[in-house]
Each structure stands twice: as structure tokens, then as C-alpha cells.
Coordinates of C-alpha atoms and ligand atoms in Angstrom, one line a residue:
Chain I
M1 CA 2.0 -5.7 20.4
D2 CA 6.1 -7.8 21.2
N3 CA 8.7 -7.4 19.0
I4 CA 10.5 -10.0 16.8
L5 CA 13.0 -8.0 15.4
E6 CA 14.9 -4.8 16.2
L7 CA 17.6 -3.0 14.4
K8 CA 19.0 -0.1 16.3
N9 CA 21.8 1.9 14.8
I10 CA 22.8 0.1 11.2
D11 CA 25.3 0.7 9.6
K12 CA 26.8 -0.8 7.0
I13 CA 30.6 -0.3 4.8
Y14 CA 31.3 -2.8 2.0
G15 CA 35.4 -2.9 1.5
V16 CA 36.3 -1.0 4.9
N17 CA 39.7 -1.0 4.3
T18 CA 40.4 -0.8 0.7
K19 CA 40.6 2.4 -1.1
N20 CA 36.7 2.6 -2.2
P21 CA 34.7 2.0 0.6
Y22 CA 30.9 2.3 0.1
Q23 CA 28.6 3.1 2.2
A24 CA 25.8 0.7 2.0
L25 CA 23.5 1.8 4.9
S26 CA 23.6 4.9 7.4
N27 CA 22.0 4.7 11.0
I28 CA 18.7 1.9 10.1
N29 CA 16.9 1.9 13.1
L30 CA 13.8 0.0 12.0
I31 CA 11.6 -3.0 15.1
F32 CA 9.4 -5.2 13.3
K33 CA 6.5 -6.2 15.3
K34 CA 5.5 -10.1 16.2
N35 CA 3.5 -11.5 13.1
S36 CA 4.0 -8.5 11.3
F37 CA 3.6 -8.0 7.2
N38 CA 6.0 -5.4 6.0
S39 CA 7.1 -4.2 2.6
I40 CA 10.9 -2.4 1.9
I41 CA 10.1 -0.9 -1.0
G42 CA 13.2 1.5 -3.0
Q43 CA 15.4 2.1 -6.0
S44 CA 18.0 -0.2 -7.6
G45 CA 20.7 0.1 -5.1
S46 CA 19.0 1.5 -2.5
G47 CA 20.4 -0.4 0.2
K48 CA 17.3 -3.1 0.4
S49 CA 18.8 -7.0 -0.2
T50 CA 22.3 -5.2 1.9
L51 CA 19.6 -4.6 4.6
L52 CA 17.5 -7.9 3.9
N53 CA 21.0 -9.7 4.5
I54 CA 22.0 -8.2 7.3
I55 CA 18.2 -8.8 9.1
G56 CA 18.7 -12.4 8.0
T57 CA 22.5 -12.9 9.4
L58 CA 23.7 -14.1 6.1
D59 CA 25.8 -10.6 6.5
S60 CA 26.9 -8.8 9.3
P61 CA 26.2 -5.0 9.7
T62 CA 29.8 -2.6 9.9
K63 CA 28.3 -1.3 13.3
G64 CA 25.0 -1.6 15.1
E65 CA 22.7 -4.4 16.8
V66 CA 20.8 -6.5 15.5
I67 CA 18.1 -7.8 18.7
F68 CA 15.9 -10.8 17.9
N69 CA 13.3 -11.5 20.0
N70 CA 15.4 -9.9 22.8
Q71 CA 18.4 -11.5 21.7
D72 CA 21.8 -9.3 20.8
I73 CA 22.5 -12.1 17.8
S74 CA 25.6 -9.5 17.1
K75 CA 27.1 -11.9 19.8
Y76 CA 26.4 -15.3 18.3
T77 CA 29.0 -17.3 16.9
K78 CA 29.2 -18.2 13.6
D79 CA 27.9 -21.8 14.9
E80 CA 25.4 -20.2 16.9
L81 CA 24.5 -17.8 14.3
A82 CA 24.0 -20.9 11.8
I83 CA 21.9 -23.3 13.9
F84 CA 19.8 -20.4 14.5
R85 CA 19.3 -18.7 11.4
N86 CA 18.1 -22.4 9.2
K87 CA 15.5 -22.6 12.7
S88 CA 13.8 -19.1 12.8
I89 CA 13.9 -17.6 9.7
G90 CA 13.1 -19.0 6.1
F91 CA 14.7 -17.2 3.3
I92 CA 12.6 -17.0 -0.3
F93 CA 15.8 -15.3 -3.2
Q94 CA 14.6 -13.7 -5.9
F95 CA 16.3 -16.3 -8.5
H96 CA 15.0 -19.3 -5.6
Y97 CA 18.4 -21.1 -6.4
L98 CA 16.5 -24.9 -6.1
L99 CA 18.6 -27.7 -6.5
P100 CA 18.1 -28.3 -10.0
E101 CA 18.5 -32.1 -9.8
F102 CA 16.9 -33.2 -6.7
S103 CA 12.7 -32.8 -6.8
A104 CA 10.6 -30.6 -5.4
I105 CA 9.8 -32.2 -2.1
E106 CA 14.0 -33.1 -2.0
N107 CA 14.5 -29.2 -2.1
V108 CA 11.4 -28.1 0.3
L109 CA 13.1 -31.0 3.1
M110 CA 16.5 -29.4 2.7
P111 CA 17.0 -27.0 4.7
Y112 CA 15.7 -29.5 7.6
K113 CA 18.0 -31.8 6.8
I114 CA 20.7 -29.4 7.1
S115 CA 20.0 -29.2 10.7
N116 CA 18.4 -32.8 11.2
S117 CA 21.1 -35.8 10.4
K118 CA 17.3 -37.8 9.9
V119 CA 14.5 -37.3 8.4
N120 CA 11.0 -38.4 10.1
Q121 CA 7.3 -39.4 8.3
D122 CA 5.8 -36.2 10.3
I123 CA 8.4 -34.3 8.4
I124 CA 7.6 -35.2 5.2
N125 CA 4.1 -35.2 5.9
R126 CA 4.5 -31.8 6.7
A127 CA 6.4 -30.9 3.2
H128 CA 3.7 -32.2 1.3
E129 CA 1.4 -30.7 3.3
L130 CA 3.2 -27.4 2.2
L131 CA 3.6 -29.0 -1.3
E132 CA 0.0 -28.9 -1.1
I133 CA -0.7 -25.4 0.4
V134 CA 1.6 -24.0 -2.7
G135 CA -1.0 -25.8 -5.1
L136 CA 2.4 -28.2 -7.0
E137 CA 1.4 -31.7 -4.4
K138 CA 1.5 -33.2 -8.2
Y139 CA 4.5 -32.0 -9.2
K140 CA 6.0 -32.7 -5.8
N141 CA 8.8 -35.6 -7.2
Q142 CA 9.4 -33.6 -10.6
L143 CA 13.0 -31.9 -10.6
A144 CA 13.5 -28.0 -9.8
N145 CA 15.2 -28.4 -13.4
N146 CA 11.4 -29.4 -14.9
L147 CA 9.5 -26.9 -13.3
S148 CA 8.7 -23.3 -14.5
G149 CA 9.9 -20.3 -13.1
G150 CA 6.2 -19.4 -10.8
Q151 CA 6.2 -23.7 -10.1
Q152 CA 10.4 -23.0 -8.3
Q153 CA 9.0 -19.9 -6.8
R154 CA 6.4 -21.9 -4.7
V155 CA 8.8 -24.3 -3.8
A156 CA 11.1 -21.7 -2.4
I157 CA 7.7 -20.5 -0.7
A158 CA 7.0 -24.1 0.5
R159 CA 11.2 -25.1 1.5
S160 CA 10.8 -21.1 3.9
L161 CA 8.4 -23.0 5.7
I162 CA 9.7 -26.2 6.2
N163 CA 11.5 -25.3 9.6
S164 CA 8.0 -22.9 10.7
P165 CA 10.9 -20.4 11.0
N166 CA 9.4 -16.7 12.9
I167 CA 9.7 -15.1 10.2
V168 CA 10.4 -15.2 6.3
L169 CA 12.7 -12.8 4.1
A170 CA 12.1 -12.8 1.0
D171 CA 13.5 -10.6 -1.4
E172 CA 12.0 -10.0 -5.2
P173 CA 9.5 -13.4 -4.0
T174 CA 7.4 -11.9 -7.7
G175 CA 9.9 -10.5 -9.5
N176 CA 9.6 -13.0 -12.5
L177 CA 6.5 -13.6 -12.1
D178 CA 2.8 -12.3 -13.8
S179 CA 0.5 -10.9 -12.7
D180 CA -1.7 -13.5 -11.9
S181 CA 1.0 -15.7 -10.5
T182 CA 1.9 -12.2 -8.5
E183 CA -1.8 -12.5 -6.9
A184 CA -1.7 -15.9 -6.2
V185 CA 2.0 -15.5 -4.4
Y186 CA 0.9 -12.9 -2.5
N187 CA -2.1 -14.7 -0.6
L188 CA -0.8 -17.5 -0.5
L189 CA 1.9 -15.4 2.0
R190 CA -0.5 -13.2 3.4
E191 CA -2.5 -16.8 4.5
I192 CA 0.6 -18.6 6.5
N193 CA 1.1 -15.1 7.8
K194 CA -2.5 -15.0 9.1
N195 CA -3.1 -19.0 9.8
N196 CA 1.5 -19.3 11.3
N197 CA 1.9 -16.0 12.6
T198 CA 5.0 -15.9 10.7
S199 CA 6.6 -12.4 10.1
F200 CA 7.2 -11.6 6.7
I201 CA 9.8 -9.3 5.3
I202 CA 9.0 -8.5 1.9
I203 CA 11.1 -6.3 -0.9
T204 CA 9.8 -5.8 -3.8
H205 CA 9.2 -3.7 -6.7
D206 CA 5.6 -5.1 -7.0
R207 CA 3.2 -2.5 -6.0
K208 CA 0.4 -4.9 -6.5
I209 CA 2.0 -6.7 -3.1
A210 CA 3.4 -3.4 -1.8
E211 CA 0.4 -1.8 -1.6
K212 CA -1.4 -4.1 0.5
T213 CA 1.1 -5.4 2.8
D214 CA 0.6 -3.4 6.3
R215 CA 3.8 -1.6 6.8
I216 CA 5.6 0.0 3.4
I217 CA 9.2 1.2 3.9
E218 CA 11.4 3.2 1.5
L219 CA 14.7 2.9 1.2
K220 CA 16.6 5.6 -0.8
D221 CA 20.2 6.2 -0.3
G222 CA 20.6 3.9 2.2
E223 CA 18.7 5.3 4.7
V224 CA 15.2 5.5 5.3
Y225 CA 12.8 7.8 3.4
T226 CA 9.8 6.7 4.2
D227 CA 7.8 4.2 7.1
I228 CA 4.0 4.1 6.7
E229 CA 2.0 1.5 9.0
K230 CA -1.4 1.4 8.6
Chain Z
M1 CA -34.0 14.3 7.3
K2 CA -32.8 11.3 9.1
T3 CA -35.9 9.3 7.4
K4 CA -34.9 11.3 4.4
I5 CA -31.3 9.5 4.5
N6 CA -32.5 6.4 5.2
E7 CA -34.3 6.1 3.0
F8 CA -31.8 7.3 0.1
I9 CA -29.5 5.2 1.4
K10 CA -31.7 1.9 0.8
L11 CA -32.2 3.0 -2.2
L12 CA -28.8 3.1 -3.0
D13 CA -28.6 -0.4 -1.4
N14 CA -31.3 -1.8 -3.6
E15 CA -29.3 -0.3 -6.4
E16 CA -32.2 1.2 -7.9
K17 CA -30.5 4.0 -10.1
D18 CA -33.1 6.2 -11.1
K19 CA -35.1 6.3 -8.1
A20 CA -32.0 7.4 -6.3
I21 CA -31.3 10.0 -8.5
M22 CA -34.7 11.8 -8.8
Y23 CA -35.0 11.1 -5.4
I24 CA -32.1 13.3 -4.4
L25 CA -32.8 16.1 -7.7
N26 CA -36.8 16.3 -6.4
L27 CA -34.7 16.9 -2.8
L28 CA -33.3 19.7 -5.1
D29 CA -36.2 21.0 -6.5
S30 CA -38.0 21.0 -3.5
G31 CA -35.0 24.3 -2.2
N32 CA -32.8 21.8 0.0
D33 CA -29.6 23.2 0.7
I34 CA -26.9 21.5 -1.8
L35 CA -24.1 20.8 0.8
D36 CA -26.1 19.5 2.6
I37 CA -27.5 16.9 0.1
Y38 CA -23.3 16.7 0.0
E39 CA -22.4 16.4 3.5
Y40 CA -25.1 14.3 4.7
F41 CA -26.2 11.9 0.9
I42 CA -23.9 12.0 -0.8
I43 CA -20.3 11.3 1.2
P44 CA -21.9 9.2 3.8
A45 CA -23.5 6.7 0.4
L46 CA -19.9 5.9 0.1
A47 CA -18.0 6.8 3.4
D48 CA -19.9 4.7 5.6
Y49 CA -20.3 2.1 3.1
N50 CA -20.1 -1.6 4.4
C51 CA -20.1 -4.0 1.8
D52 CA -22.3 -7.4 3.8
N53 CA -21.1 -10.5 1.8
D54 CA -18.5 -11.9 2.8
Q55 CA -17.7 -12.8 -1.2
E56 CA -15.2 -10.6 -1.6
E57 CA -15.6 -10.8 -5.7
I58 CA -19.5 -9.6 -4.7
C59 CA -18.6 -6.5 -3.2
I60 CA -16.3 -5.2 -5.5
W61 CA -19.0 -5.2 -8.6
K62 CA -21.5 -4.2 -5.6
E63 CA -18.8 -1.3 -4.8
H64 CA -18.4 0.0 -8.4
T65 CA -22.3 -0.1 -9.1
R66 CA -22.7 2.0 -6.2
T67 CA -20.1 3.9 -6.9
S68 CA -21.9 4.8 -10.6
I69 CA -24.9 5.6 -9.1
V70 CA -23.7 8.0 -7.0
R71 CA -21.2 9.3 -9.4
T72 CA -23.5 10.4 -11.8
I73 CA -26.2 12.0 -8.8
L74 CA -22.7 14.4 -8.8
E75 CA -22.9 15.5 -11.8
N76 CA -26.5 15.9 -11.4
T77 CA -26.6 18.2 -9.0
Y78 CA -23.7 20.8 -10.3
P79 CA -26.3 23.1 -12.1
Y80 CA -27.7 23.7 -8.8
L81 CA -24.0 24.1 -7.7
I82 CA -23.8 27.3 -10.2
K83 CA -26.8 28.6 -8.4
A84 CA -25.8 28.5 -5.0
K85 CA -22.3 29.5 -6.3
G86 CA -23.7 32.8 -7.5
N87 CA -21.6 35.5 -7.9
K88 CA -19.3 34.7 -5.2
K89 CA -15.9 35.2 -6.2
I90 CA -12.1 35.4 -4.7
N91 CA -9.1 35.5 -7.1
K92 CA -7.0 32.9 -6.8
S93 CA -6.5 29.5 -8.9
V94 CA -6.5 25.6 -7.7
I95 CA -5.9 22.6 -10.0
V96 CA -7.5 19.3 -8.6
A97 CA -5.8 16.0 -9.5
C98 CA -5.7 12.2 -7.8
P99 CA -1.9 11.1 -8.3
Q100 CA -0.3 8.5 -10.5
E101 CA -2.4 5.1 -9.7
E102 CA -5.2 6.7 -7.4
Y103 CA -8.8 5.1 -8.8
H104 CA -11.0 7.4 -5.9
E105 CA -12.1 10.4 -7.4
I106 CA -15.0 11.0 -5.5
G107 CA -13.7 12.8 -3.3
A108 CA -11.9 14.9 -5.0
I109 CA -14.1 15.8 -7.3
I110 CA -16.7 16.8 -4.0
A111 CA -13.3 18.7 -3.3
T112 CA -13.4 20.8 -6.4
N113 CA -17.0 21.2 -6.5
Y114 CA -16.6 22.9 -3.1
F115 CA -14.4 25.0 -3.9
Y116 CA -15.9 26.6 -6.8
L117 CA -18.7 26.8 -4.1
E118 CA -16.2 29.2 -2.3
G119 CA -15.4 31.0 -5.4
F120 CA -12.1 29.8 -6.4
K121 CA -11.3 29.0 -10.4
A122 CA -11.2 25.4 -9.8
K123 CA -10.4 22.8 -12.2
Y124 CA -10.1 18.9 -11.5
I125 CA -7.8 17.3 -14.2
G126 CA -8.4 13.6 -13.4
A127 CA -7.9 10.2 -11.3
N128 CA -4.9 8.4 -12.1
T129 CA -2.6 11.9 -13.5
P130 CA 0.6 10.9 -14.4
S131 CA 3.0 12.6 -12.4
E132 CA 4.7 14.7 -15.9
E133 CA 0.8 15.7 -17.3
I134 CA 0.2 17.7 -12.7
I135 CA 3.5 19.0 -13.2
S136 CA 2.3 20.2 -16.8
A137 CA -1.1 21.6 -16.1
V138 CA 0.7 23.6 -13.3
K139 CA 3.7 24.5 -15.4
I140 CA 1.1 26.1 -18.0
L141 CA -2.1 27.2 -15.8
K142 CA 0.2 28.6 -13.1
P143 CA -2.2 27.6 -10.6
D144 CA -2.5 29.2 -6.6
Y145 CA -2.5 25.9 -5.4
L146 CA -2.6 22.3 -6.3
A147 CA -4.9 20.3 -4.1
L148 CA -3.9 16.2 -4.1
S149 CA -6.1 13.8 -3.2
I150 CA -5.0 10.8 -1.6
T151 CA -7.2 7.8 -0.8
N152 CA -4.4 4.6 -1.3
Y153 CA -1.9 4.3 1.3
Y154 CA 1.1 3.0 -1.1
N155 CA 0.3 6.4 -3.2
L156 CA 1.7 8.4 -1.1
I157 CA 5.4 7.3 -1.7
Q158 CA 4.6 8.6 -5.3
T159 CA 3.2 11.9 -4.6
K160 CA 6.1 12.6 -2.2
K161 CA 8.1 13.0 -4.9
L162 CA 5.9 14.8 -7.0
I163 CA 5.6 17.3 -4.3
N164 CA 9.5 18.0 -3.9
T165 CA 10.0 18.4 -7.8
L166 CA 7.7 21.1 -7.9
K167 CA 8.8 22.8 -5.1
A168 CA 12.0 22.6 -6.3
S169 CA 10.4 24.4 -10.1
Y170 CA 7.8 26.5 -8.5
P171 CA 8.6 27.5 -5.4
N172 CA 5.6 29.8 -4.7
L173 CA 3.3 27.0 -5.7
K174 CA 0.5 26.2 -2.3
I175 CA -0.1 21.9 -2.0
I176 CA -3.0 21.4 -0.5
L177 CA -3.8 17.8 0.6
G178 CA -6.7 15.5 0.9
G179 CA -8.7 12.2 1.4
Q180 CA -8.1 9.6 3.6
A181 CA -4.1 8.4 3.2
I182 CA -4.2 12.1 4.3
K183 CA -6.1 12.2 7.7
K184 CA -3.8 8.8 8.7
Y185 CA -0.6 8.8 7.6
A186 CA 0.5 12.7 6.5
N187 CA 2.6 12.2 9.6
K188 CA 4.0 9.7 8.9
S189 CA 4.7 9.6 5.2
K190 CA 6.6 12.9 5.9
I191 CA 5.3 14.0 2.6
Q192 CA 6.1 18.0 2.0
Y193 CA 2.5 20.1 2.3
D194 CA 1.3 23.5 3.0
L195 CA -2.4 23.0 4.0
I196 CA -4.0 19.7 4.9
L197 CA -7.9 20.4 4.0
N198 CA -10.5 17.9 5.0
S199 CA -13.6 19.0 4.6
Y200 CA -16.7 22.2 3.6
E201 CA -15.6 23.8 6.6
D202 CA -12.0 23.6 6.0
I203 CA -12.2 25.4 2.8
K204 CA -14.5 27.3 3.8
K205 CA -12.7 28.8 6.3
L206 CA -9.4 29.2 3.3
S207 CA -11.7 31.2 1.6
G208 CA -12.7 33.2 4.2
D209 CA -8.8 33.7 5.2
L210 CA -7.9 34.7 1.6
S211 CA -10.9 37.9 0.6
Ligands
B12_1 C1 -16.1 3.8 -4.2 C2 -14.4 3.0 -4.1 C3 -13.9 2.5 -4.7 C4 -13.7 3.1 -6.1 C5 -12.9 4.8 -6.4 C6 -14.1 5.5 -7.9 C7 -14.0 6.7 -8.1 N1 -13.7 6.5 -9.2 O1 -13.8 7.1 -6.8 C8 -13.0 2.0 -7.1 C9 -14.3 0.5 -7.5 C10 -12.6 2.1 -8.1 C11 -12.1 1.4 -6.0 C12 -11.2 0.6 -6.4 C13 -9.7 0.1 -5.2 N2 -10.2 0.0 -3.8 CO1 -11.8 1.8 -3.3 N3 -13.4 2.1 -2.2 C14 -14.1 2.8 -2.3 C15 -14.7 3.5 -1.4 C16 -16.1 1.8 -1.2 C17 -15.7 4.5 -1.2 C18 -14.5 5.9 -1.4 C19 -15.2 7.0 -1.9 O2 -15.6 7.7 -2.9 N4 -15.5 7.8 -0.8 C20 -16.8 9.0 -0.7 C21 -15.8 10.5 -0.4 C22 -16.5 11.7 -0.8 O3 -14.8 10.2 0.7 P1 -13.4 10.9 0.9 O4 -12.7 10.1 -0.7 O5 -13.1 10.1 1.7 O6 -13.2 11.9 0.5 C23 -13.8 12.7 1.3 C24 -12.2 13.3 2.6 O7 -12.0 12.7 2.4 C25 -12.2 15.1 1.4 N5 -11.4 14.8 0.5 C26 -11.2 13.7 -1.1 N6 -10.1 13.9 -1.0 C27 -9.7 15.7 -1.0 C28 -9.1 16.1 -1.2 C29 -9.0 17.2 -1.0 C30 -8.1 18.8 -1.7 C31 -9.4 17.7 -0.1 C32 -9.4 18.8 1.0 C33 -11.0 16.9 0.6 C34 -10.5 16.1 0.4 O8 -13.5 15.5 1.2 C35 -14.1 14.5 0.9 C36 -15.1 14.2 1.4 O9 -15.8 14.6 2.9 C37 -14.1 3.5 -0.3 C38 -14.4 2.3 1.5 C39 -14.7 4.0 2.3 N7 -15.5 3.3 3.0 O10 -14.3 5.1 1.7 C40 -13.5 2.0 -0.2 C41 -11.4 2.1 -0.2 C42 -11.0 3.8 -0.1 N8 -11.2 1.1 -1.5 C43 -9.7 0.7 -1.2 C44 -9.3 -0.4 -2.3 C45 -8.3 -1.8 -1.4 C46 -9.3 -0.5 -3.3 C47 -8.2 -1.4 -4.1 C48 -7.5 -1.2 -3.8 C49 -9.1 -2.4 -4.5 C50 -10.7 -2.9 -4.1 N9 -11.1 -3.2 -3.4 O11 -11.3 -2.9 -5.0 C51 -8.9 -0.5 -5.6 C52 -7.7 0.6 -6.0 C53 -7.7 1.8 -7.0 C54 -6.5 2.4 -6.8 N10 -5.2 2.1 -7.5 O12 -6.4 3.6 -6.4 C55 -9.8 0.9 0.3 C56 -8.5 1.2 0.4 C57 -7.4 1.1 2.1 C58 -6.3 1.4 1.4 N11 -5.9 1.5 3.2 O13 -5.8 1.7 1.1 C59 -11.3 1.0 0.9 C60 -10.7 2.2 2.4 C61 -11.9 0.1 1.1 C62 -11.7 -0.6 1.8 N12 -12.0 -0.8 4.0 O14 -10.8 -1.6 2.7 N13 -12.8 1.8 -4.9
ATP2 N1 29.5 -7.6 -1.7 C1 29.7 -5.3 -2.2 N2 30.3 -5.5 -2.2 C2 30.5 -4.0 -2.8 N3 29.1 -2.6 -2.7 C3 27.9 -3.7 -2.9 C4 28.2 -4.9 -2.3 N4 26.9 -5.5 -2.8 C5 25.9 -4.7 -3.0 N5 27.0 -3.1 -2.7 C6 26.2 -1.6 -2.8 O1 26.1 -1.7 -2.5 C7 25.1 -0.5 -2.7 C8 23.1 -1.7 -3.1 O2 23.2 -2.9 -2.8 P1 21.4 -3.4 -2.6 O3 21.9 -5.4 -2.8 O4 21.5 -3.5 -1.3 O5 20.8 -2.6 -3.4 P2 19.3 -3.3 -3.7 O6 18.0 -2.2 -3.4 O7 18.8 -4.4 -3.1 O8 19.0 -3.0 -5.6 P3 18.2 -3.5 -6.9 O9 17.0 -3.7 -6.5 O10 19.0 -3.4 -7.9 O11 18.2 -5.3 -6.0 C9 24.9 -1.0 -4.2 O12 25.4 0.7 -4.6 C10 25.7 -1.8 -4.8 O13 26.0 -1.7 -5.8
MG3 MG1 18.3 -6.4 -4.0

């Protein structure tokens, strides 16, 4: 099977030129297959978010290469990177970071608006469809502020998919949800993985999610401690 | 034998609990070997089970029903196990457990029975046994072996930590691992162990090596 992503010898040192540099990641080597459904687990502070931010090109490694679809993106300029990120990667953050003064559907459309000046009917239809998939078509005009935590989380999922990314990176997507909503979010991600061939890398503390993914990567003190693939 | 197995599986498929239990007890009463009953009837009854219904929720309770019947049968074989063991005895003790969050215990119970049959002092301490309780059992019972059964691959993560802790405090304790997750992922998970055993033959061989 083809790979979507390859991490080669990744180190991350925070505060390199300061008195107290901190090595958050050491020599990470991982290959992710296309259409795969992966989880990253590990204790608080083990480096999960640091790794996901590097994968998502929101941060750069101190050393090592990040290769997406066989292209070394470490060499991209800032602008190239921004375009690439917006098109190819969907993000779901633990604290969903919706724009509170905008409606659900406006939030879903935001990543598209960033890369395309004009919003056309096709993309509006797609946004409706995504809100329907996450079960929120009734709430499409509600302001993000007036949605419940779980509803906001589902809007964030729809938003992560608007540009049909190759890969979705999710940091604790069910962090604040009850177990029913957790199950619903899992089912949703899994369905998208199957139907759209989207790859997923999900950071989670929730065993209910992790045990259902096809691969569990455990980080410990910035290193890969366990890596089991079904 | 083949027809008998099919008849038995059919009773299970139809969830005829009483008949399925009596079927096995009759086989045992008429002198069939207890190991054959385990290997050809009880183990395949679950291990080869595939739900043919495509509604997931139906499959789940059907699986539970079947497990409960098989479990009753398993418990009812115990008097025959006592007889089959006779006075075989080796001077080794083993604690068998399923680690935290591991609810699949039929394999662990069968493994315990096999250890027993081979003359070990064998004690099964349960499914979903929290790490502290496993550690406490090791501390108090001081077994020669701790045997852990793992089916769900997520449980390798927790078990790996448990074993690291145990190995640090009890360097002489031998760790035996078994179960579906071990068969498939023991190497990938880099879990520590002394022995991986999967079958009666494996346990018999260990017992032979020891005596
Ligand atoms: C019965 C069953 C259950 C029962 C268990 C009841 C009980 N009290 O044990 C219940 C209903 C609780 C259950 C729950 C779940 N189950 Co279930 N279950 C099964 C089933 C049908 C049979 C398992 C079994 O008992 N096999 C028979 C025994 C005898 O075989 P065995 O365990 O492999 O043991 C043999 C050897 O491995 C070895 N052995 C095992 N342990 C040891 C230990 C030592 C020391 C030694 C020497 C040898 C040894 O000896 C045994 C004899 O040969 C399997 C399907 C299957 N085909 O296996 C699914 C299966 C194991 N379950 C599965 C799943 C996903 C679940 C659930 C997560 C969700 C669900 N679908 O219900 C929950 C999880 C619970 C949890 N957190 O642990 C998956 C596991 C997939 C995976 N990779 O993790 C399976 C494979 C079904 C499937 N195809 O999806 N389950
Ligand atoms: N910007 C930063 N500057 C300095 N140190 C940082 C920075 N960001 C993270 N760290 C440190 O790097 C380590 C890894 O942090 P990271 O956020 O990746 O952990 P995590 O595994 O995501 O934890 P959690 O489960 O709590 O979210 C921590 O010790 C943290 O203090
Ligand atoms: Mg984090």
C-alpha cells in the first residue's frame, strides 16, 4: 500500500538557543499508509501534540524530514506550506476553536474561504452535506457560541473535511464528550475514513477510541515506545 | 467425531442450552477424553464462531448467549478434570489472570485447567484484574509463574507496564503470555516475557521440561 506520510529522524527541541532547551521528541521514525486509521496515545507531556503539530506543518522539527505523498515539505516556503496545509490537511483540535460569532455553516466554510476568494454553490452544498453527515443540518444557522460542546465538536469535524483533505489530524477529538457522543464521533470518523479514503491520525486518552483504531502508537518521553498495527 | 462435533455446534447455533450441556456430559460419561472435548468441542465453539447476521447489535447478544452456554459447559467439566489429573504433581505454582480491561477469559480458564491437568498448582484470579491486584497476588502467593491472557490488542499497552513493574520487584518471577493478541502482536509490542504458550501441547511440554 502507498504511504501518505513519512517521518524521518524527527527531533524537536524547544528553546534551542535558550538556557533551558527541552527535547520534546527524539528520533521519531514513522510511516503512515494511505487510508489508514491511526491513534497516538501516551501520558500527558509525552510529546503527542508536538508530534501532531509537526505532522500538520504548524511547527517545524529541529531535525529530520516530513514527507507527504513522497514530497519533502520541509523545503517548502511559508506560503507554499500554508497553501499545502489548507488543501491537504484537516485539523480537529481538542478545544475546537470555532469562531464564536459565526454560524455553524460559516465555520464549516472557513477553511475554503481562506484558500478561495469566492464561495460557490457547489461548496455551499458540500458544507450542507457535511453538516448533515455530522447530524447538525438543523443547527446550521446557529451561532457557534450557542451550540453545546458536542455539537461544536461535530462542527469542527465537518470543518476539517470541507477541503476534502488527504489526512485529518485530530488532537483529543472526544476530549470533552460523554461516552455516547464519543461513540458517535468515532463512528463518524470511521465512516469518513471508509467512504472518502481519508487517513486519520488521532491523539486520544480514550481507550474506547484507541482500541478501535487499526494502529496504536504510544509515545513515552518523546520517543515511540509501542507501535502495534492490526 | 466429525458428526458429533457438527451436532454439538448445531445445538449451540440454535441456542439449545440444556441439550448442548447434556451432549457434552454424555460424551464425558461414556469415556471420551477430556482433552478431546476441550480441543474439538469447547474451544472451536467460540474460537471459530462467526455471527452470520449483519446486524451488529444482534451479533453482540448472540455472542454473549453462546459464551454463557459454553461457560456453563466448561465449569461442568471440572469433576472430569479432577479425575483425569489423577495424582500428577509437579512442584510449581502458576497464577493465571486477564489484565485490567481484558474481559475475554474463556482462554484463560482453559489454560488454568490445562496447567492443573499437568500437575501445576494453578490458580485463576479473574478477568479484568487491576494491575495492583495482580501485583498483590504475586506478592502474597509468590508463584513461580504468572500467566496472562490477552485478547484485545489495546491491553498490551497496560500489560507491558505491569510486567515492567513486576520484573523490577520480582526478578525470579517467570512471565507466561497467551491469547490472541499475543499470538499476533507480542513481537511488535515489544512486551517482556519469559514464555509464550498457546496450547495444551505447549503447557505439557513445559511441564515435561520441569519434571
Ligand atoms: C466470547 C467473546 C467475547 C465475550 C467474552 C466473554 C468471556 N467471559 O470471556 C464478550 C461478550 C464479553 C466479548 C466482549 C468483547 N469482544 Co469479544 N469475542 C468473543 C469471541 C466470540 C470468542 C473468544 C473466546 O472465548 N474464544 C475461545 C477461547 C478458548 O480462545 P482463545 O481466547 O484464543 O484462547 C485459546 C488460546 O489463545 C490459548 N490461550 C488464551 N489465553 C491463554 C493464556 C495462556 C497462559 C495460555 C498458555 C494459553 C492461552 O488457549 C485457548 C485455547 O486454545 C471472539 C471471536 C473469536 N473468533 O475469537 C470475540 C473477539 C475476541 N471479541 C472482540 C471484540 C472487539 C470485543 C469487544 C471489544 C466488543 C464486542 N464486539 O463485543 C468486547 C471487549 C471486551 C474487553 N474489553 O475485553 C474481537 C477482538 C478483536 C481485537 N483485535 O481486539 C473478537 C476477535 C471478535 C471479532 N472478530 O471482532 N467478547
Ligand atoms: N512551546 C513550548 N515550549 C517549550 N516546551 C514545550 C512547548 N510546547 C510543549 N512543550 C513541552 O514539551 C513536552 C511535550 O508537550 P506536548 O504538548 O507535546 O505533550 P502531550 O503529549 O500533547 O501532552 P497532553 O496529553 O497533556 O496534551 C512537554 O513537556 C511540554 O512542557
Ligand atoms: Mg497535547
